[in-house]
Amino acid sequence: MIAALYVKTDGVYFGLDHVDPWDEQRDARQYAGPYPVLAHPPCQRWGKMWAGQPLWIKRTGERKIKGDDGGCFKAALAAVHKWGGVIEHPRDSYAWPHFNLNKPPRGGGWIAADFFGGWTCEVEQGRYGHYARKPTWLYAIGVNLPDLEWGESKPSFPQWAIEKHGIEYCKRAGELAFQGGGKDSAPRISTPKPFRNLLISIAQSASERKAA
C-alpha cells in the first residue's frame, strides 16, 4: 500500500486497490502515515511563470509570490523523509534550489540530492506515454532507484499545427501549446498511466527495503 498525495480527484490514482489517494479535499499536508508516499505537490508557484500569466500581470499589476504553495512542497518533503517515497515536479522547479536540492543532469541518471539520503533525476514523461516530452524532476528517498528511459528527445508537433503555423512558431510555442489550455489543462498536467505505474513501483519499494 502507498499514499498518492496531491492528486486529481477521480484521476489515475483513484480506484486502485494498493493506492490511498489524497486529493485537494483531503489536504495531503495533513498526511501522517503509515504508507510510503508518491507526491505530486502543486507546481504553479515553482515554475517559470510563478508570478502569474504575463497578460494578467500587465492588466492588473498583480504578481504572485514565488514558492507560495501553502506549504505543500515542504510537507511532501517531510512525508517522504519520514515514510520513504518519491516526489514529482517539472524540470527547473524553483523548489529544488529553495530546499537546497541538487539539480539533476538533463542527460539522465540518479545523483545525490542532499545530505539526507535523497536522490534526484530528470526523466521525460513522453517516454512513458505523454504526448509531449514533459521533462520532469524526481526526488526519491528510502527506495530502490530503477534505471529509467534516460536522455533528451527532440520536440514533436502535430502535423496540423506545423501546416497552420509553421515549424518556427511551433518551436516558440512549445509542445504543450497544442492540446488543452484555457480552462482545460488536463492533457498537459495529466500523468500517463505507464508513468503512474513507474512512480507507484518506486514508492512501493520503500516497503520492500524496510522488510529486507
mmCIF file with all atom_site columns, C-alpha atoms in Angstrom:
data_model
loop_
_atom_site.group_PDB
_atom_site.id
_atom_site.type_symbol
_atom_site.label_atom_id
_atom_site.label_alt_id
_atom_site.label_comp_id
_atom_site.label_asym_id
_atom_site.label_entity_id
_atom_site.label_seq_id
_atom_site.pdbx_PDB_ins_code
_atom_site.Cartn_x
_atom_site.Cartn_y
_atom_site.Cartn_z
_atom_site.occupancy
_atom_site.B_iso_or_equiv
_atom_site.pdbx_formal_charge
_atom_site.auth_seq_id
_atom_site.auth_comp_id
_atom_site.auth_asym_id
_atom_site.auth_atom_id
_atom_site.pdbx_PDB_model_num
ATOM 1   C CA . MET A 1 1   ? 0.000   0.000  0.000   1.00 0.00 ? 1   MET A CA 1
ATOM 2   C CA . ILE A 1 2   ? 1.167   3.547  -0.789  1.00 0.00 ? 2   ILE A CA 1
ATOM 3   C CA . ALA A 1 3   ? -0.295  7.029  -0.383  1.00 0.00 ? 3   ALA A CA 1
ATOM 4   C CA . ALA A 1 4   ? -0.619  9.211  -3.514  1.00 0.00 ? 4   ALA A CA 1
ATOM 5   C CA . LEU A 1 5   ? -0.560  12.835 -2.345  1.00 0.00 ? 5   LEU A CA 1
ATOM 6   C CA . TYR A 1 6   ? -1.760  15.972 -4.148  1.00 0.00 ? 6   TYR A CA 1
ATOM 7   C CA . VAL A 1 7   ? -3.562  14.075 -6.908  1.00 0.00 ? 7   VAL A CA 1
ATOM 8   C CA . LYS A 1 8   ? -6.568  14.965 -9.045  1.00 0.00 ? 8   LYS A CA 1
ATOM 9   C CA . THR A 1 9   ? -9.980  13.893 -7.763  1.00 0.00 ? 9   THR A CA 1
ATOM 10  C CA . ASP A 1 10  ? -11.110 10.770 -9.625  1.00 0.00 ? 10  ASP A CA 1
ATOM 11  C CA . GLY A 1 11  ? -7.856  10.817 -11.619 1.00 0.00 ? 11  GLY A CA 1
ATOM 12  C CA . VAL A 1 12  ? -5.471  7.992  -12.486 1.00 0.00 ? 12  VAL A CA 1
ATOM 13  C CA . TYR A 1 13  ? -4.649  7.205  -8.842  1.00 0.00 ? 13  TYR A CA 1
ATOM 14  C CA . PHE A 1 14  ? -8.252  6.529  -7.871  1.00 0.00 ? 14  PHE A CA 1
ATOM 15  C CA . GLY A 1 15  ? -9.776  3.056  -7.978  1.00 0.00 ? 15  GLY A CA 1
ATOM 16  C CA . LEU A 1 16  ? -6.512  1.188  -7.367  1.00 0.00 ? 16  LEU A CA 1
ATOM 17  C CA . ASP A 1 17  ? -6.542  -1.376 -4.557  1.00 0.00 ? 17  ASP A CA 1
ATOM 18  C CA . HIS A 1 18  ? -2.984  -0.619 -3.460  1.00 0.00 ? 18  HIS A CA 1
ATOM 19  C CA . VAL A 1 19  ? -3.165  3.200  -3.550  1.00 0.00 ? 19  VAL A CA 1
ATOM 20  C CA . ASP A 1 20  ? -4.627  5.573  -0.946  1.00 0.00 ? 20  ASP A CA 1
ATOM 21  C CA . PRO A 1 21  ? -5.273  8.784  -2.949  1.00 0.00 ? 21  PRO A CA 1
ATOM 22  C CA . TRP A 1 22  ? -5.208  12.210 -1.301  1.00 0.00 ? 22  TRP A CA 1
ATOM 23  C CA . ASP A 1 23  ? -6.873  14.906 -3.421  1.00 0.00 ? 23  ASP A CA 1
ATOM 24  C CA . GLU A 1 24  ? -7.357  18.591 -2.582  1.00 0.00 ? 24  GLU A CA 1
ATOM 25  C CA . GLN A 1 25  ? -10.368 17.892 -0.387  1.00 0.00 ? 25  GLN A CA 1
ATOM 26  C CA . ARG A 1 26  ? -8.388  15.543 1.869   1.00 0.00 ? 26  ARG A CA 1
ATOM 27  C CA . ASP A 1 27  ? -5.480  18.036 2.142   1.00 0.00 ? 27  ASP A CA 1
ATOM 28  C CA . ALA A 1 28  ? -2.305  15.986 1.738   1.00 0.00 ? 28  ALA A CA 1
ATOM 29  C CA . ARG A 1 29  ? -0.423  18.352 4.054   1.00 0.00 ? 29  ARG A CA 1
ATOM 30  C CA . GLN A 1 30  ? -2.151  16.505 6.872   1.00 0.00 ? 30  GLN A CA 1
ATOM 31  C CA . TYR A 1 31  ? -0.866  13.069 5.833   1.00 0.00 ? 31  TYR A CA 1
ATOM 32  C CA . ALA A 1 32  ? 0.517   11.249 8.893   1.00 0.00 ? 32  ALA A CA 1
ATOM 33  C CA . GLY A 1 33  ? 1.437   7.834  7.500   1.00 0.00 ? 33  GLY A CA 1
ATOM 34  C CA . PRO A 1 34  ? 1.906   4.964  7.657   1.00 0.00 ? 34  PRO A CA 1
ATOM 35  C CA . TYR A 1 35  ? 2.396   4.189  3.962   1.00 0.00 ? 35  TYR A CA 1
ATOM 36  C CA . PRO A 1 36  ? 5.251   5.187  1.632   1.00 0.00 ? 36  PRO A CA 1
ATOM 37  C CA . VAL A 1 37  ? 4.485   8.299  -0.377  1.00 0.00 ? 37  VAL A CA 1
ATOM 38  C CA . LEU A 1 38  ? 4.137   9.254  -4.035  1.00 0.00 ? 38  LEU A CA 1
ATOM 39  C CA . ALA A 1 39  ? 3.646   13.036 -4.190  1.00 0.00 ? 39  ALA A CA 1
ATOM 40  C CA . HIS A 1 40  ? 2.666   15.495 -6.926  1.00 0.00 ? 40  HIS A CA 1
ATOM 41  C CA . PRO A 1 41  ? 2.748   18.795 -4.969  1.00 0.00 ? 41  PRO A CA 1
ATOM 42  C CA . PRO A 1 42  ? 1.341   21.842 -6.828  1.00 0.00 ? 42  PRO A CA 1
ATOM 43  C CA . CYS A 1 43  ? 3.917   23.390 -9.142  1.00 0.00 ? 43  CYS A CA 1
ATOM 44  C CA . GLN A 1 44  ? 2.307   26.675 -10.265 1.00 0.00 ? 44  GLN A CA 1
ATOM 45  C CA . ARG A 1 45  ? 4.306   28.882 -7.882  1.00 0.00 ? 45  ARG A CA 1
ATOM 46  C CA . TRP A 1 46  ? 7.551   27.000 -8.524  1.00 0.00 ? 46  TRP A CA 1
ATOM 47  C CA . GLY A 1 47  ? 7.642   27.157 -12.345 1.00 0.00 ? 47  GLY A CA 1
ATOM 48  C CA . LYS A 1 48  ? 8.848   29.691 -14.900 1.00 0.00 ? 48  LYS A CA 1
ATOM 49  C CA . MET A 1 49  ? 5.614   31.675 -14.599 1.00 0.00 ? 49  MET A CA 1
ATOM 50  C CA . TRP A 1 50  ? 5.462   31.585 -10.808 1.00 0.00 ? 50  TRP A CA 1
ATOM 51  C CA . ALA A 1 51  ? 4.409   35.261 -10.817 1.00 0.00 ? 51  ALA A CA 1
ATOM 52  C CA . GLY A 1 52  ? 1.331   34.529 -12.965 1.00 0.00 ? 52  GLY A CA 1
ATOM 53  C CA . GLN A 1 53  ? 0.291   34.828 -16.584 1.00 0.00 ? 53  GLN A CA 1
ATOM 54  C CA . PRO A 1 54  ? 2.027   37.822 -18.239 1.00 0.00 ? 54  PRO A CA 1
ATOM 55  C CA . LEU A 1 55  ? -1.232  39.244 -19.640 1.00 0.00 ? 55  LEU A CA 1
ATOM 56  C CA . TRP A 1 56  ? -2.875  39.071 -16.229 1.00 0.00 ? 56  TRP A CA 1
ATOM 57  C CA . ILE A 1 57  ? 0.087   40.807 -14.606 1.00 0.00 ? 57  ILE A CA 1
ATOM 58  C CA . LYS A 1 58  ? 0.006   43.506 -17.294 1.00 0.00 ? 58  LYS A CA 1
ATOM 59  C CA . ARG A 1 59  ? -3.715  44.124 -16.813 1.00 0.00 ? 59  ARG A CA 1
ATOM 60  C CA . THR A 1 60  ? -3.830  44.032 -13.028 1.00 0.00 ? 60  THR A CA 1
ATOM 61  C CA . GLY A 1 61  ? -0.291  44.579 -11.801 1.00 0.00 ? 61  GLY A CA 1
ATOM 62  C CA . GLU A 1 62  ? -0.813  41.575 -9.540  1.00 0.00 ? 62  GLU A CA 1
ATOM 63  C CA . ARG A 1 63  ? 2.173   39.274 -9.117  1.00 0.00 ? 63  ARG A CA 1
ATOM 64  C CA . LYS A 1 64  ? 2.138   36.034 -7.201  1.00 0.00 ? 64  LYS A CA 1
ATOM 65  C CA . ILE A 1 65  ? 4.826   35.130 -4.668  1.00 0.00 ? 65  ILE A CA 1
ATOM 66  C CA . LYS A 1 66  ? 7.436   32.581 -5.695  1.00 0.00 ? 66  LYS A CA 1
ATOM 67  C CA . GLY A 1 67  ? 7.039   29.353 -3.747  1.00 0.00 ? 67  GLY A CA 1
ATOM 68  C CA . ASP A 1 68  ? 3.711   30.390 -2.194  1.00 0.00 ? 68  ASP A CA 1
ATOM 69  C CA . ASP A 1 69  ? 2.086   26.947 -2.361  1.00 0.00 ? 69  ASP A CA 1
ATOM 70  C CA . GLY A 1 70  ? 0.652   26.874 1.141   1.00 0.00 ? 70  GLY A CA 1
ATOM 71  C CA . GLY A 1 71  ? 3.485   24.680 2.381   1.00 0.00 ? 71  GLY A CA 1
ATOM 72  C CA . CYS A 1 72  ? 2.652   21.767 0.069   1.00 0.00 ? 72  CYS A CA 1
ATOM 73  C CA . PHE A 1 73  ? 6.164   21.016 -1.187  1.00 0.00 ? 73  PHE A CA 1
ATOM 74  C CA . LYS A 1 74  ? 7.633   21.352 2.300   1.00 0.00 ? 74  LYS A CA 1
ATOM 75  C CA . ALA A 1 75  ? 5.042   18.913 3.610   1.00 0.00 ? 75  ALA A CA 1
ATOM 76  C CA . ALA A 1 76  ? 5.721   16.495 0.734   1.00 0.00 ? 76  ALA A CA 1
ATOM 77  C CA . LEU A 1 77  ? 9.441   16.521 1.580   1.00 0.00 ? 77  LEU A CA 1
ATOM 78  C CA . ALA A 1 78  ? 8.703   15.853 5.228   1.00 0.00 ? 78  ALA A CA 1
ATOM 79  C CA . ALA A 1 79  ? 6.426   12.954 4.267   1.00 0.00 ? 79  ALA A CA 1
ATOM 80  C CA . VAL A 1 80  ? 8.952   11.195 2.021   1.00 0.00 ? 80  VAL A CA 1
ATOM 81  C CA . HIS A 1 81  ? 11.703  11.733 4.589   1.00 0.00 ? 81  HIS A CA 1
ATOM 82  C CA . LYS A 1 82  ? 9.589   10.017 7.242   1.00 0.00 ? 82  LYS A CA 1
ATOM 83  C CA . TRP A 1 83  ? 7.877   7.283  5.216   1.00 0.00 ? 83  TRP A CA 1
ATOM 84  C CA . GLY A 1 84  ? 10.033  6.934  2.099   1.00 0.00 ? 84  GLY A CA 1
ATOM 85  C CA . GLY A 1 85  ? 8.875   7.559  -1.430  1.00 0.00 ? 85  GLY A CA 1
ATOM 86  C CA . VAL A 1 86  ? 9.152   9.865  -4.425  1.00 0.00 ? 86  VAL A CA 1
ATOM 87  C CA . ILE A 1 87  ? 8.178   13.434 -5.365  1.00 0.00 ? 87  ILE A CA 1
ATOM 88  C CA . GLU A 1 88  ? 7.491   14.569 -8.945  1.00 0.00 ? 88  GLU A CA 1
ATOM 89  C CA . HIS A 1 89  ? 7.867   18.169 -10.193 1.00 0.00 ? 89  HIS A CA 1
ATOM 90  C CA . PRO A 1 90  ? 8.540   19.860 -13.558 1.00 0.00 ? 90  PRO A CA 1
ATOM 91  C CA . ARG A 1 91  ? 12.080  20.386 -14.804 1.00 0.00 ? 91  ARG A CA 1
ATOM 92  C CA . ASP A 1 92  ? 13.716  23.570 -13.486 1.00 0.00 ? 92  ASP A CA 1
ATOM 93  C CA . SER A 1 93  ? 11.390  23.720 -10.491 1.00 0.00 ? 93  SER A CA 1
ATOM 94  C CA . TYR A 1 94  ? 12.485  26.509 -8.156  1.00 0.00 ? 94  TYR A CA 1
ATOM 95  C CA . ALA A 1 95  ? 11.647  24.164 -5.282  1.00 0.00 ? 95  ALA A CA 1
ATOM 96  C CA . TRP A 1 96  ? 14.978  22.397 -5.831  1.00 0.00 ? 96  TRP A CA 1
ATOM 97  C CA . PRO A 1 97  ? 17.250  25.387 -5.055  1.00 0.00 ? 97  PRO A CA 1
ATOM 98  C CA . HIS A 1 98  ? 14.811  26.680 -2.428  1.00 0.00 ? 98  HIS A CA 1
ATOM 99  C CA . PHE A 1 99  ? 15.106  23.436 -0.454  1.00 0.00 ? 99  PHE A CA 1
ATOM 100 C CA . ASN A 1 100 ? 18.824  23.032 -1.212  1.00 0.00 ? 100 ASN A CA 1
ATOM 101 C CA . LEU A 1 101 ? 18.390  20.072 -3.541  1.00 0.00 ? 101 LEU A CA 1
ATOM 102 C CA . ASN A 1 102 ? 20.950  19.443 -6.264  1.00 0.00 ? 102 ASN A CA 1
ATOM 103 C CA . LYS A 1 103 ? 19.666  19.879 -9.815  1.00 0.00 ? 103 LYS A CA 1
ATOM 104 C CA . PRO A 1 104 ? 19.814  16.617 -11.780 1.00 0.00 ? 104 PRO A CA 1
ATOM 105 C CA . PRO A 1 105 ? 21.636  16.338 -15.124 1.00 0.00 ? 105 PRO A CA 1
ATOM 106 C CA . ARG A 1 106 ? 19.493  16.641 -18.250 1.00 0.00 ? 106 ARG A CA 1
ATOM 107 C CA . GLY A 1 107 ? 21.013  13.536 -19.748 1.00 0.00 ? 107 GLY A CA 1
ATOM 108 C CA . GLY A 1 108 ? 19.522  11.396 -17.005 1.00 0.00 ? 108 GLY A CA 1
ATOM 109 C CA . GLY A 1 109 ? 20.822  9.263  -14.171 1.00 0.00 ? 109 GLY A CA 1
ATOM 110 C CA . TRP A 1 110 ? 20.338  9.465  -10.419 1.00 0.00 ? 110 TRP A CA 1
ATOM 111 C CA . ILE A 1 111 ? 22.585  11.787 -8.403  1.00 0.00 ? 111 ILE A CA 1
ATOM 112 C CA . ALA A 1 112 ? 22.701  12.590 -4.688  1.00 0.00 ? 112 ALA A CA 1
ATOM 113 C CA . ALA A 1 113 ? 20.173  15.335 -3.991  1.00 0.00 ? 113 ALA A CA 1
ATOM 114 C CA . ASP A 1 114 ? 21.100  16.332 -0.443  1.00 0.00 ? 114 ASP A CA 1
ATOM 115 C CA . PHE A 1 115 ? 22.815  15.203 2.767   1.00 0.00 ? 115 PHE A CA 1
ATOM 116 C CA . PHE A 1 116 ? 19.738  13.310 3.999   1.00 0.00 ? 116 PHE A CA 1
ATOM 117 C CA . GLY A 1 117 ? 19.983  10.315 1.674   1.00 0.00 ? 117 GLY A CA 1
ATOM 118 C CA . GLY A 1 118 ? 17.784  11.723 -1.063  1.00 0.00 ? 118 GLY A CA 1
ATOM 119 C CA . TRP A 1 119 ? 18.361  11.156 -4.785  1.00 0.00 ? 119 TRP A CA 1
ATOM 120 C CA . THR A 1 120 ? 17.210  13.101 -7.820  1.00 0.00 ? 120 THR A CA 1
ATOM 121 C CA . CYS A 1 121 ? 16.992  12.614 -11.579 1.00 0.00 ? 121 CYS A CA 1
ATOM 122 C CA . GLU A 1 122 ? 15.416  14.032 -14.725 1.00 0.00 ? 122 GLU A CA 1
ATOM 123 C CA . VAL A 1 123 ? 13.187  11.911 -16.953 1.00 0.00 ? 123 VAL A CA 1
ATOM 124 C CA . GLU A 1 124 ? 10.806  12.726 -19.785 1.00 0.00 ? 124 GLU A CA 1
ATOM 125 C CA . GLN A 1 125 ? 7.183   11.679 -19.330 1.00 0.00 ? 125 GLN A CA 1
ATOM 126 C CA . GLY A 1 126 ? 6.983   11.498 -23.126 1.00 0.00 ? 126 GLY A CA 1
ATOM 127 C CA . ARG A 1 127 ? 8.955   8.256  -22.880 1.00 0.00 ? 127 ARG A CA 1
ATOM 128 C CA . TYR A 1 128 ? 6.135   6.891  -20.713 1.00 0.00 ? 128 TYR A CA 1
ATOM 129 C CA . GLY A 1 129 ? 3.056   7.845  -22.685 1.00 0.00 ? 129 GLY A CA 1
ATOM 130 C CA . HIS A 1 130 ? 2.669   11.640 -22.506 1.00 0.00 ? 130 HIS A CA 1
ATOM 131 C CA . TYR A 1 131 ? 2.007   13.383 -25.832 1.00 0.00 ? 131 TYR A CA 1
ATOM 132 C CA . ALA A 1 132 ? 4.824   15.876 -25.143 1.00 0.00 ? 132 ALA A CA 1
ATOM 133 C CA . ARG A 1 133 ? 8.335   15.344 -23.812 1.00 0.00 ? 133 ARG A CA 1
ATOM 134 C CA . LYS A 1 134 ? 7.357   16.945 -20.470 1.00 0.00 ? 134 LYS A CA 1
ATOM 135 C CA . PRO A 1 135 ? 10.756  16.751 -18.735 1.00 0.00 ? 135 PRO A CA 1
ATOM 136 C CA . THR A 1 136 ? 10.274  16.003 -15.054 1.00 0.00 ? 136 THR A CA 1
ATOM 137 C CA . TRP A 1 137 ? 12.426  16.013 -11.926 1.00 0.00 ? 137 TRP A CA 1
ATOM 138 C CA . LEU A 1 138 ? 12.090  13.289 -9.308  1.00 0.00 ? 138 LEU A CA 1
ATOM 139 C CA . TYR A 1 139 ? 13.224  13.327 -5.698  1.00 0.00 ? 139 TYR A CA 1
ATOM 140 C CA . ALA A 1 140 ? 13.369  9.908  -4.048  1.00 0.00 ? 140 ALA A CA 1
ATOM 141 C CA . ILE A 1 141 ? 14.467  8.659  -0.639  1.00 0.00 ? 141 ILE A CA 1
ATOM 142 C CA . GLY A 1 142 ? 14.376  5.278  1.095   1.00 0.00 ? 142 GLY A CA 1
ATOM 143 C CA . VAL A 1 143 ? 13.509  3.453  -2.134  1.00 0.00 ? 143 VAL A CA 1
ATOM 144 C CA . ASN A 1 144 ? 15.124  1.371  -4.846  1.00 0.00 ? 144 ASN A CA 1
ATOM 145 C CA . LEU A 1 145 ? 16.400  3.536  -7.703  1.00 0.00 ? 145 LEU A CA 1
ATOM 146 C CA . PRO A 1 146 ? 15.491  1.975  -11.059 1.00 0.00 ? 146 PRO A CA 1
ATOM 147 C CA . ASP A 1 147 ? 17.161  2.587  -14.383 1.00 0.00 ? 147 ASP A CA 1
ATOM 148 C CA . LEU A 1 148 ? 14.793  4.758  -16.425 1.00 0.00 ? 148 LEU A CA 1
ATOM 149 C CA . GLU A 1 149 ? 14.448  5.756  -20.076 1.00 0.00 ? 149 GLU A CA 1
ATOM 150 C CA . TRP A 1 150 ? 17.116  8.415  -19.856 1.00 0.00 ? 150 TRP A CA 1
ATOM 151 C CA . GLY A 1 151 ? 18.021  11.198 -22.255 1.00 0.00 ? 151 GLY A CA 1
ATOM 152 C CA . GLU A 1 152 ? 16.568  14.224 -24.023 1.00 0.00 ? 152 GLU A CA 1
ATOM 153 C CA . SER A 1 153 ? 14.272  13.753 -27.009 1.00 0.00 ? 153 SER A CA 1
ATOM 154 C CA . LYS A 1 154 ? 13.642  16.101 -29.902 1.00 0.00 ? 154 LYS A CA 1
ATOM 155 C CA . PRO A 1 155 ? 10.358  18.055 -29.769 1.00 0.00 ? 155 PRO A CA 1
ATOM 156 C CA . SER A 1 156 ? 7.488   16.877 -31.926 1.00 0.00 ? 156 SER A CA 1
ATOM 157 C CA . PHE A 1 157 ? 4.387   18.787 -33.000 1.00 0.00 ? 157 PHE A CA 1
ATOM 158 C CA . PRO A 1 158 ? 1.029   17.839 -34.545 1.00 0.00 ? 158 PRO A CA 1
ATOM 159 C CA . GLN A 1 159 ? 1.140   17.933 -38.326 1.00 0.00 ? 159 GLN A CA 1
ATOM 160 C CA . TRP A 1 160 ? -1.874  20.251 -38.425 1.00 0.00 ? 160 TRP A CA 1
ATOM 161 C CA . ALA A 1 161 ? -0.041  22.767 -36.221 1.00 0.00 ? 161 ALA A CA 1
ATOM 162 C CA . ILE A 1 162 ? 3.034   22.721 -38.461 1.00 0.00 ? 162 ILE A CA 1
ATOM 163 C CA . GLU A 1 163 ? 0.885   23.225 -41.567 1.00 0.00 ? 163 GLU A CA 1
ATOM 164 C CA . LYS A 1 164 ? -1.128  26.024 -39.962 1.00 0.00 ? 164 LYS A CA 1
ATOM 165 C CA . HIS A 1 165 ? 1.578   27.946 -38.085 1.00 0.00 ? 165 HIS A CA 1
ATOM 166 C CA . GLY A 1 166 ? 4.942   26.785 -39.425 1.00 0.00 ? 166 GLY A CA 1
ATOM 167 C CA . ILE A 1 167 ? 7.659   24.930 -37.559 1.00 0.00 ? 167 ILE A CA 1
ATOM 168 C CA . GLU A 1 168 ? 9.353   28.040 -36.122 1.00 0.00 ? 168 GLU A CA 1
ATOM 169 C CA . TYR A 1 169 ? 6.121   29.181 -34.465 1.00 0.00 ? 169 TYR A CA 1
ATOM 170 C CA . CYS A 1 170 ? 5.613   25.690 -33.058 1.00 0.00 ? 170 CYS A CA 1
ATOM 171 C CA . LYS A 1 171 ? 9.100   25.684 -31.563 1.00 0.00 ? 171 LYS A CA 1
ATOM 172 C CA . ARG A 1 172 ? 8.482   29.043 -29.877 1.00 0.00 ? 172 ARG A CA 1
ATOM 173 C CA . ALA A 1 173 ? 5.067   27.980 -28.562 1.00 0.00 ? 173 ALA A CA 1
ATOM 174 C CA . GLY A 1 174 ? 6.301   24.611 -27.270 1.00 0.00 ? 174 GLY A CA 1
ATOM 175 C CA . GLU A 1 175 ? 4.759   21.162 -27.409 1.00 0.00 ? 175 GLU A CA 1
ATOM 176 C CA . LEU A 1 176 ? 2.266   21.762 -24.609 1.00 0.00 ? 176 LEU A CA 1
ATOM 177 C CA . ALA A 1 177 ? 0.592   24.593 -26.530 1.00 0.00 ? 177 ALA A CA 1
ATOM 178 C CA . PHE A 1 178 ? -1.391  22.386 -28.899 1.00 0.00 ? 178 PHE A CA 1
ATOM 179 C CA . GLN A 1 179 ? -3.502  20.306 -26.535 1.00 0.00 ? 179 GLN A CA 1
ATOM 180 C CA . GLY A 1 180 ? -5.658  21.648 -23.744 1.00 0.00 ? 180 GLY A CA 1
ATOM 181 C CA . GLY A 1 181 ? -5.205  25.149 -22.441 1.00 0.00 ? 181 GLY A CA 1
ATOM 182 C CA . GLY A 1 182 ? -7.566  27.759 -21.057 1.00 0.00 ? 182 GLY A CA 1
ATOM 183 C CA . LYS A 1 183 ? -9.894  26.011 -18.623 1.00 0.00 ? 183 LYS A CA 1
ATOM 184 C CA . ASP A 1 184 ? -8.896  22.561 -19.878 1.00 0.00 ? 184 ASP A CA 1
ATOM 185 C CA . SER A 1 185 ? -5.386  21.896 -18.613 1.00 0.00 ? 185 SER A CA 1
ATOM 186 C CA . ALA A 1 186 ? -5.965  18.165 -18.139 1.00 0.00 ? 186 ALA A CA 1
ATOM 187 C CA . PRO A 1 187 ? -3.990  16.993 -21.221 1.00 0.00 ? 187 PRO A CA 1
ATOM 188 C CA . ARG A 1 188 ? -0.967  18.997 -20.101 1.00 0.00 ? 188 ARG A CA 1
ATOM 189 C CA . ILE A 1 189 ? -0.855  18.117 -16.426 1.00 0.00 ? 189 ILE A CA 1
ATOM 190 C CA . SER A 1 190 ? -2.221  14.583 -16.532 1.00 0.00 ? 190 SER A CA 1
ATOM 191 C CA . THR A 1 191 ? 0.055   11.704 -15.545 1.00 0.00 ? 191 THR A CA 1
ATOM 192 C CA . PRO A 1 192 ? 0.199   8.909  -18.174 1.00 0.00 ? 192 PRO A CA 1
ATOM 193 C CA . LYS A 1 193 ? -0.639  5.505  -16.729 1.00 0.00 ? 193 LYS A CA 1
ATOM 194 C CA . PRO A 1 194 ? 2.771   3.974  -17.598 1.00 0.00 ? 194 PRO A CA 1
ATOM 195 C CA . PHE A 1 195 ? 4.469   6.837  -15.733 1.00 0.00 ? 195 PHE A CA 1
ATOM 196 C CA . ARG A 1 196 ? 1.999   6.488  -12.869 1.00 0.00 ? 196 ARG A CA 1
ATOM 197 C CA . ASN A 1 197 ? 2.843   2.800  -12.631 1.00 0.00 ? 197 ASN A CA 1
ATOM 198 C CA . LEU A 1 198 ? 6.551   3.615  -12.585 1.00 0.00 ? 198 LEU A CA 1
ATOM 199 C CA . LEU A 1 199 ? 6.144   6.088  -9.718  1.00 0.00 ? 199 LEU A CA 1
ATOM 200 C CA . ILE A 1 200 ? 3.959   3.639  -7.800  1.00 0.00 ? 200 ILE A CA 1
ATOM 201 C CA . SER A 1 201 ? 6.607   0.934  -8.148  1.00 0.00 ? 201 SER A CA 1
ATOM 202 C CA . ILE A 1 202 ? 9.300   3.294  -6.846  1.00 0.00 ? 202 ILE A CA 1
ATOM 203 C CA . ALA A 1 203 ? 7.197   4.241  -3.818  1.00 0.00 ? 203 ALA A CA 1
ATOM 204 C CA . GLN A 1 204 ? 6.284   0.595  -3.136  1.00 0.00 ? 204 GLN A CA 1
ATOM 205 C CA . SER A 1 205 ? 9.946   -0.346 -2.999  1.00 0.00 ? 205 SER A CA 1
ATOM 206 C CA . ALA A 1 206 ? 10.219  1.638  0.250   1.00 0.00 ? 206 ALA A CA 1
ATOM 207 C CA . SER A 1 207 ? 8.194   -1.099 1.966   1.00 0.00 ? 207 SER A CA 1
ATOM 208 C CA . GLU A 1 208 ? 10.342  -3.785 0.344   1.00 0.00 ? 208 GLU A CA 1
ATOM 209 C CA . ARG A 1 209 ? 13.513  -2.142 1.666   1.00 0.00 ? 209 ARG A CA 1
ATOM 210 C CA . LYS A 1 210 ? 12.076  -1.912 5.195   1.00 0.00 ? 210 LYS A CA 1
ATOM 211 C CA . ALA A 1 211 ? 11.034  -5.561 5.069   1.00 0.00 ? 211 ALA A CA 1
ATOM 212 C CA . ALA A 1 212 ? 14.501  -6.578 3.919   1.00 0.00 ? 212 ALA A CA 1
#
